[in-house]
Amino acid sequence: MTQTAQAARTAFQDDVVALLTRQHGDIRNLFDEVERATGQDRRTALRQLVRLLAVHETAEQEVVHPFARRLFEGADEVVRERLAEEEGAKETLARLDGMDPGSPEFLPTLRALRADVMHHARAEERYEFREIRRYAEPGALAPLAQAVRAAEAMAPTRPHPGVQGAPANLLTGPVAALMDRTRDAVRKAMGREG
Amino acid sequence: MTFNPLEHRGIPLDRQLRDWRELAVEPVDPDRGDPYTRCRIITMNGIEIEAMLFSHHFARHCPDLDVKRTLARVRYIEAQQQKAVNWLLPGASSVLETTISYEQVAVDLTAWIARMEPDPYLTQAYQFGVLEDFDHLYRYANLYEMIEHRKAEEIVDQLTEVMPGRPTPLHHRDPVDNVREPYDRRGANPLSKLHALTVMAAEQQTMNFYLNVGPTYMEPIARQLYQEIGMIEEEHVTHYESLIDPGETWWEQLVHHEYNECYLYHSFIEQESDARVRAIWELHLNMELEHLRLACDLMRRHDGRDPAEVLAPELPNVLTFEPNKQYLRELIATQLDLTTLGTGYVREAHERFERMQQALNSDGMPPSDQVLDAHREMFGREYRLQTEGEHPVPALREN
Ligand SMILES: [Fe+2]
Ligand SMILES: [Fe+2]
Ligand SMILES: [Fe+2]
Ligand SMILES: [Fe+2]
Ligand SMILES: [Fe+2]
């Protein structure tokens, strides 16, 4: 491997912004999967999507938003807007989670949620992540990445390098409990008690 | 269907102005739209920008205040058209996603034009260039998966293959060798003139897009890749613009620009799957008919010639966005090792080419190769989309 490739690799693995941006892609991939699948497969994909979204948002709320708030001027406003978007998405998500994937209102609800989530993700990338990259001390992003990875392990999508698979029993059960467990895992990784 | 834009009346110029509400177009869906709808939007954006820039240059060479005023009035409308067209692109798309669509345009637009071009020298110019944008698509697709964990097939669908073309590091030629010979305005088929104008406008917009958005990336590899490919788009603009006969007068060129806009809007009306977008193509065609009439008037008055002498009697076959997979595979199999020498093409790496390569690529790996290296490192493979079987060149198959 060349030096530059090594540098690129390090930047992509240990940088919390790169990690979350890629998670945004994973979330979109799962939206596609749910939309394309039918029957039991759709149920399984939906389960994965709901869990990844829950885990992703929890990690952002625990790790990224507080970090941003301390980091740059105007972050309070930016974060408030992001939290409002997350709140809205959470409601639609809960509705979707309780819905029969074969029912006629399922796909329109899914598509609306996909549009909202994507809009939210782009806003984070442009107004929050960009500032984090700009103002954070070099080295400050790696521990954050570790915390996000600890969260990610709670809702594995497909295997990709650097991420350990979670036990299968984590893939079932209520979303609220998962968010609690995610919060604990993140706080532990950040060196704080839950 | 035959259509002669000289025989149709459009919307009078003083009724073409739109207010902000009319300009606030609803963007297309970033994920579920027809990829070729996005390609048509990007193409027409490039065409409208060329209409504006050409008119600005014309005005700077034009001493007659009345003519300048007419140019300014029409140009203001062209600028509104550009806004209405380009603002169809969704804000939720990332820059890289739009970039991948730009290269899809470069591939399928240029390939189709190469297939339809009657003049063999011009055909060769398009065949040569398309293999390079084809490779850009592949490099950007690898960057896209690295940064966003998304596959380019979600953007190009299964319409355009993504795999190696002529390797990007080899696109860096001595600028002297990017200058082609022009067609002869007196003998050229009118269709050839439209083709050259269209590809030049598309490549010019691609160049401008990369040179503006490249530095908005934070990842060093992304910044560098946009720089490298941005420099190649500069070469492509040089390559394609030199095909146009510089002996055409300003008046004649203005007429060609307006006629070409009519041709393209007319073409895209025929194919558009999105009804809302089609309505915009229809409105714009009706505006362009009037621009063309005004341009023809100017040519008659100031050039003392009848525009019908230089134009086709009716619009040629509609320009079509469609898959060109087999055609591209044949070109890849036979023309990958070409480079340019003077105004022609050769297969050997001649001295001037080697000198340029040495100057740019000898100290470290070019960004276009670094991106593949980093992608392999991250995923253990490259990103490719080969819907029609393995790569036509054995050495470029993934092992
Ligand atoms: Fe997010
Ligand atoms: Fe126009
Ligand atoms: Fe290109
Ligand atoms: Fe190009
Ligand atoms: Fe026009």
PDB file of N, CA and C in Angstrom, chain B residues 11-70:
ATOM      1  N   ILE B  11     -43.103  32.171 -28.537  1.00  0.00           N
ATOM      2  CA  ILE B  11     -43.675  33.165 -27.643  1.00  0.00           C
ATOM      3  C   ILE B  11     -42.959  34.493 -27.871  1.00  0.00           C
ATOM      4  N   PRO B  12     -43.699  35.611 -28.079  1.00  0.00           N
ATOM      5  CA  PRO B  12     -43.019  36.898 -28.263  1.00  0.00           C
ATOM      6  C   PRO B  12     -42.081  37.193 -27.088  1.00  0.00           C
ATOM      7  N   LEU B  13     -40.933  37.795 -27.386  1.00  0.00           N
ATOM      8  CA  LEU B  13     -39.892  37.978 -26.368  1.00  0.00           C
ATOM      9  C   LEU B  13     -40.399  38.721 -25.133  1.00  0.00           C
ATOM     10  N   ASP B  14     -41.244  39.728 -25.351  1.00  0.00           N
ATOM     11  CA  ASP B  14     -41.675  40.506 -24.180  1.00  0.00           C
ATOM     12  C   ASP B  14     -42.694  39.756 -23.325  1.00  0.00           C
ATOM     13  N   ARG B  15     -43.034  38.549 -23.728  1.00  0.00           N
ATOM     14  CA  ARG B  15     -43.902  37.730 -22.861  1.00  0.00           C
ATOM     15  C   ARG B  15     -43.160  36.520 -22.292  1.00  0.00           C
ATOM     16  N   GLN B  16     -41.827  36.533 -22.404  1.00  0.00           N
ATOM     17  CA  GLN B  16     -41.057  35.382 -21.922  1.00  0.00           C
ATOM     18  C   GLN B  16     -40.539  35.523 -20.489  1.00  0.00           C
ATOM     19  N   LEU B  17     -40.628  36.718 -19.946  1.00  0.00           N
ATOM     20  CA  LEU B  17     -40.088  36.955 -18.607  1.00  0.00           C
ATOM     21  C   LEU B  17     -40.886  36.189 -17.549  1.00  0.00           C
ATOM     22  N   ARG B  18     -40.197  35.537 -16.612  1.00  0.00           N
ATOM     23  CA  ARG B  18     -40.866  34.809 -15.532  1.00  0.00           C
ATOM     24  C   ARG B  18     -40.591  35.467 -14.190  1.00  0.00           C
ATOM     25  N   ASP B  19     -41.572  35.432 -13.283  1.00  0.00           N
ATOM     26  CA  ASP B  19     -41.333  35.970 -11.943  1.00  0.00           C
ATOM     27  C   ASP B  19     -40.751  34.881 -11.047  1.00  0.00           C
ATOM     28  N   TRP B  20     -40.440  35.228  -9.799  1.00  0.00           N
ATOM     29  CA  TRP B  20     -39.746  34.287  -8.907  1.00  0.00           C
ATOM     30  C   TRP B  20     -40.567  33.042  -8.640  1.00  0.00           C
ATOM     31  N   ARG B  21     -41.875  33.237  -8.580  1.00  0.00           N
ATOM     32  CA  ARG B  21     -42.724  32.078  -8.321  1.00  0.00           C
ATOM     33  C   ARG B  21     -42.600  31.074  -9.466  1.00  0.00           C
ATOM     34  N   GLU B  22     -42.588  31.593 -10.698  1.00  0.00           N
ATOM     35  CA  GLU B  22     -42.482  30.692 -11.847  1.00  0.00           C
ATOM     36  C   GLU B  22     -41.107  30.037 -11.941  1.00  0.00           C
ATOM     37  N   LEU B  23     -40.098  30.743 -11.428  1.00  0.00           N
ATOM     38  CA  LEU B  23     -38.742  30.180 -11.491  1.00  0.00           C
ATOM     39  C   LEU B  23     -38.479  29.158 -10.383  1.00  0.00           C
ATOM     40  N   ALA B  24     -39.344  29.175  -9.349  1.00  0.00           N
ATOM     41  CA  ALA B  24     -39.130  28.259  -8.220  1.00  0.00           C
ATOM     42  C   ALA B  24     -39.636  26.872  -8.596  1.00  0.00           C
ATOM     43  N   VAL B  25     -38.915  26.193  -9.472  1.00  0.00           N
ATOM     44  CA  VAL B  25     -39.360  24.886  -9.965  1.00  0.00           C
ATOM     45  C   VAL B  25     -39.186  23.828  -8.876  1.00  0.00           C
ATOM     46  N   GLU B  26     -40.041  22.837  -8.912  1.00  0.00           N
ATOM     47  CA  GLU B  26     -39.955  21.710  -7.985  1.00  0.00           C
ATOM     48  C   GLU B  26     -38.872  20.752  -8.498  1.00  0.00           C
ATOM     49  N   PRO B  27     -37.864  20.438  -7.652  1.00  0.00           N
ATOM     50  CA  PRO B  27     -36.789  19.558  -8.151  1.00  0.00           C
ATOM     51  C   PRO B  27     -37.258  18.118  -8.350  1.00  0.00           C
ATOM     52  N   VAL B  28     -36.504  17.367  -9.140  1.00  0.00           N
ATOM     53  CA  VAL B  28     -36.826  15.948  -9.350  1.00  0.00           C
ATOM     54  C   VAL B  28     -36.386  15.147  -8.126  1.00  0.00           C
ATOM     55  N   ASP B  29     -36.933  13.938  -8.008  1.00  0.00           N
ATOM     56  CA  ASP B  29     -36.581  13.072  -6.877  1.00  0.00           C
ATOM     57  C   ASP B  29     -35.129  12.602  -7.034  1.00  0.00           C
ATOM     58  N   PRO B  30     -34.299  12.793  -5.977  1.00  0.00           N
ATOM     59  CA  PRO B  30     -32.881  12.448  -6.110  1.00  0.00           C
ATOM     60  C   PRO B  30     -32.639  10.954  -6.275  1.00  0.00           C
ATOM     61  N   ASP B  31     -33.541  10.118  -5.769  1.00  0.00           N
ATOM     62  CA  ASP B  31     -33.287   8.678  -5.805  1.00  0.00           C
ATOM     63  C   ASP B  31     -34.163   7.917  -6.785  1.00  0.00           C
ATOM     64  N   ARG B  32     -35.344   8.419  -7.046  1.00  0.00           N
ATOM     65  CA  ARG B  32     -36.281   7.599  -7.806  1.00  0.00           C
ATOM     66  C   ARG B  32     -36.551   8.121  -9.212  1.00  0.00           C
ATOM     67  N   GLY B  33     -35.888   9.212  -9.584  1.00  0.00           N
ATOM     68  CA  GLY B  33     -36.132   9.747 -10.920  1.00  0.00           C
ATOM     69  C   GLY B  33     -35.456   8.901 -11.997  1.00  0.00           C
ATOM     70  N   ASP B  34     -35.846   9.107 -13.243  1.00  0.00           N
ATOM     71  CA  ASP B  34     -35.205   8.459 -14.384  1.00  0.00           C
ATOM     72  C   ASP B  34     -33.791   9.056 -14.532  1.00  0.00           C
ATOM     73  N   PRO B  35     -32.741   8.203 -14.541  1.00  0.00           N
ATOM     74  CA  PRO B  35     -31.378   8.744 -14.666  1.00  0.00           C
ATOM     75  C   PRO B  35     -31.214   9.613 -15.921  1.00  0.00           C
ATOM     76  N   TYR B  36     -31.909   9.248 -16.977  1.00  0.00           N
ATOM     77  CA  TYR B  36     -31.780  10.031 -18.205  1.00  0.00           C
ATOM     78  C   TYR B  36     -32.546  11.357 -18.121  1.00  0.00           C
ATOM     79  N   THR B  37     -33.511  11.464 -17.238  1.00  0.00           N
ATOM     80  CA  THR B  37     -34.103  12.785 -16.987  1.00  0.00           C
ATOM     81  C   THR B  37     -33.035  13.707 -16.410  1.00  0.00           C
ATOM     82  N   ARG B  38     -32.278  13.150 -15.429  1.00  0.00           N
ATOM     83  CA  ARG B  38     -31.178  13.929 -14.844  1.00  0.00           C
ATOM     84  C   ARG B  38     -30.151  14.296 -15.912  1.00  0.00           C
ATOM     85  N   CYS B  39     -29.876  13.353 -16.820  1.00  0.00           N
ATOM     86  CA  CYS B  39     -28.914  13.624 -17.896  1.00  0.00           C
ATOM     87  C   CYS B  39     -29.415  14.741 -18.808  1.00  0.00           C
ATOM     88  N   ARG B  40     -30.703  14.724 -19.117  1.00  0.00           N
ATOM     89  CA  ARG B  40     -31.249  15.783 -19.982  1.00  0.00           C
ATOM     90  C   ARG B  40     -31.182  17.138 -19.281  1.00  0.00           C
ATOM     91  N   ILE B  41     -31.432  17.152 -17.974  1.00  0.00           N
ATOM     92  CA  ILE B  41     -31.340  18.413 -17.223  1.00  0.00           C
ATOM     93  C   ILE B  41     -29.912  18.946 -17.288  1.00  0.00           C
ATOM     94  N   ILE B  42     -28.947  18.061 -17.046  1.00  0.00           N
ATOM     95  CA  ILE B  42     -27.544  18.491 -17.036  1.00  0.00           C
ATOM     96  C   ILE B  42     -27.118  18.965 -18.426  1.00  0.00           C
ATOM     97  N   THR B  43     -27.573  18.270 -19.451  1.00  0.00           N
ATOM     98  CA  THR B  43     -27.246  18.681 -20.816  1.00  0.00           C
ATOM     99  C   THR B  43     -27.811  20.065 -21.117  1.00  0.00           C
ATOM    100  N   MET B  44     -29.090  20.272 -20.828  1.00  0.00           N
ATOM    101  CA  MET B  44     -29.705  21.558 -21.168  1.00  0.00           C
ATOM    102  C   MET B  44     -29.136  22.692 -20.330  1.00  0.00           C
ATOM    103  N   ASN B  45     -28.713  22.377 -19.097  1.00  0.00           N
ATOM    104  CA  ASN B  45     -28.040  23.396 -18.301  1.00  0.00           C
ATOM    105  C   ASN B  45     -26.759  23.842 -19.018  1.00  0.00           C
ATOM    106  N   GLY B  46     -25.984  22.880 -19.497  1.00  0.00           N
ATOM    107  CA  GLY B  46     -24.755  23.213 -20.218  1.00  0.00           C
ATOM    108  C   GLY B  46     -25.040  24.019 -21.478  1.00  0.00           C
ATOM    109  N   ILE B  47     -26.112  23.663 -22.174  1.00  0.00           N
ATOM    110  CA  ILE B  47     -26.486  24.359 -23.404  1.00  0.00           C
ATOM    111  C   ILE B  47     -26.903  25.798 -23.103  1.00  0.00           C
ATOM    112  N   GLU B  48     -27.682  26.000 -22.058  1.00  0.00           N
ATOM    113  CA  GLU B  48     -28.120  27.357 -21.703  1.00  0.00           C
ATOM    114  C   GLU B  48     -26.940  28.205 -21.240  1.00  0.00           C
ATOM    115  N   ILE B  49     -26.009  27.590 -20.505  1.00  0.00           N
ATOM    116  CA  ILE B  49     -24.850  28.355 -20.056  1.00  0.00           C
ATOM    117  C   ILE B  49     -24.008  28.767 -21.261  1.00  0.00           C
ATOM    118  N   GLU B  50     -23.854  27.867 -22.222  1.00  0.00           N
ATOM    119  CA  GLU B  50     -23.128  28.232 -23.448  1.00  0.00           C
ATOM    120  C   GLU B  50     -23.873  29.363 -24.178  1.00  0.00           C
ATOM    121  N   ALA B  51     -25.200  29.323 -24.209  1.00  0.00           N
ATOM    122  CA  ALA B  51     -25.970  30.391 -24.854  1.00  0.00           C
ATOM    123  C   ALA B  51     -25.647  31.732 -24.195  1.00  0.00           C
ATOM    124  N   MET B  52     -25.586  31.722 -22.869  1.00  0.00           N
ATOM    125  CA  MET B  52     -25.287  32.956 -22.140  1.00  0.00           C
ATOM    126  C   MET B  52     -23.856  33.424 -22.402  1.00  0.00           C
ATOM    127  N   LEU B  53     -22.900  32.494 -22.272  1.00  0.00           N
ATOM    128  CA  LEU B  53     -21.487  32.891 -22.401  1.00  0.00           C
ATOM    129  C   LEU B  53     -21.172  33.352 -23.819  1.00  0.00           C
ATOM    130  N   PHE B  54     -21.730  32.633 -24.799  1.00  0.00           N
ATOM    131  CA  PHE B  54     -21.492  33.036 -26.179  1.00  0.00           C
ATOM    132  C   PHE B  54     -22.025  34.445 -26.420  1.00  0.00           C
ATOM    133  N   SER B  55     -23.225  34.710 -25.911  1.00  0.00           N
ATOM    134  CA  SER B  55     -23.845  36.012 -26.108  1.00  0.00           C
ATOM    135  C   SER B  55     -23.034  37.119 -25.421  1.00  0.00           C
ATOM    136  N   HIS B  56     -22.484  36.816 -24.252  1.00  0.00           N
ATOM    137  CA  HIS B  56     -21.614  37.796 -23.585  1.00  0.00           C
ATOM    138  C   HIS B  56     -20.391  38.116 -24.438  1.00  0.00           C
ATOM    139  N   HIS B  57     -19.770  37.083 -24.975  1.00  0.00           N
ATOM    140  CA  HIS B  57     -18.571  37.317 -25.799  1.00  0.00           C
ATOM    141  C   HIS B  57     -18.917  38.120 -27.051  1.00  0.00           C
ATOM    142  N   PHE B  58     -20.037  37.741 -27.649  1.00  0.00           N
ATOM    143  CA  PHE B  58     -20.499  38.454 -28.836  1.00  0.00           C
ATOM    144  C   PHE B  58     -20.665  39.946 -28.492  1.00  0.00           C
ATOM    145  N   ALA B  59     -21.336  40.218 -27.373  1.00  0.00           N
ATOM    146  CA  ALA B  59     -21.596  41.605 -26.982  1.00  0.00           C
ATOM    147  C   ALA B  59     -20.284  42.383 -26.799  1.00  0.00           C
ATOM    148  N   ARG B  60     -19.275  41.709 -26.293  1.00  0.00           N
ATOM    149  CA  ARG B  60     -17.988  42.384 -26.072  1.00  0.00           C
ATOM    150  C   ARG B  60     -17.290  42.729 -27.373  1.00  0.00           C
ATOM    151  N   HIS B  61     -17.700  42.095 -28.453  1.00  0.00           N
ATOM    152  CA  HIS B  61     -17.106  42.388 -29.760  1.00  0.00           C
ATOM    153  C   HIS B  61     -18.018  43.227 -30.628  1.00  0.00           C
ATOM    154  N   CYS B  62     -19.103  43.704 -30.048  1.00  0.00           N
ATOM    155  CA  CYS B  62     -20.157  44.292 -30.867  1.00  0.00           C
ATOM    156  C   CYS B  62     -20.279  45.792 -30.600  1.00  0.00           C
ATOM    157  N   PRO B  63     -19.959  46.639 -31.576  1.00  0.00           N
ATOM    158  CA  PRO B  63     -20.013  48.080 -31.363  1.00  0.00           C
ATOM    159  C   PRO B  63     -21.433  48.671 -31.468  1.00  0.00           C
ATOM    160  N   ASP B  64     -22.364  47.952 -32.059  1.00  0.00           N
ATOM    161  CA  ASP B  64     -23.700  48.490 -32.335  1.00  0.00           C
ATOM    162  C   ASP B  64     -24.597  48.359 -31.091  1.00  0.00           C
ATOM    163  N   LEU B  65     -24.990  49.521 -30.527  1.00  0.00           N
ATOM    164  CA  LEU B  65     -25.759  49.510 -29.281  1.00  0.00           C
ATOM    165  C   LEU B  65     -27.097  48.783 -29.407  1.00  0.00           C
ATOM    166  N   ASP B  66     -27.752  48.944 -30.558  1.00  0.00           N
ATOM    167  CA  ASP B  66     -29.045  48.290 -30.737  1.00  0.00           C
ATOM    168  C   ASP B  66     -28.910  46.774 -30.715  1.00  0.00           C
ATOM    169  N   VAL B  67     -27.877  46.302 -31.401  1.00  0.00           N
ATOM    170  CA  VAL B  67     -27.650  44.852 -31.405  1.00  0.00           C
ATOM    171  C   VAL B  67     -27.337  44.383 -29.987  1.00  0.00           C
ATOM    172  N   LYS B  68     -26.480  45.163 -29.302  1.00  0.00           N
ATOM    173  CA  LYS B  68     -26.133  44.811 -27.916  1.00  0.00           C
ATOM    174  C   LYS B  68     -27.377  44.703 -27.040  1.00  0.00           C
ATOM    175  N   ARG B  69     -28.324  45.604 -27.280  1.00  0.00           N
ATOM    176  CA  ARG B  69     -29.559  45.584 -26.476  1.00  0.00           C
ATOM    177  C   ARG B  69     -30.387  44.340 -26.788  1.00  0.00           C
ATOM    178  N   THR B  70     -30.464  44.010 -28.070  1.00  0.00           N
ATOM    179  CA  THR B  70     -31.208  42.788 -28.416  1.00  0.00           C
ATOM    180  C   THR B  70     -30.545  41.573 -27.776  1.00  0.00           C
TER     181      THR B  70
END
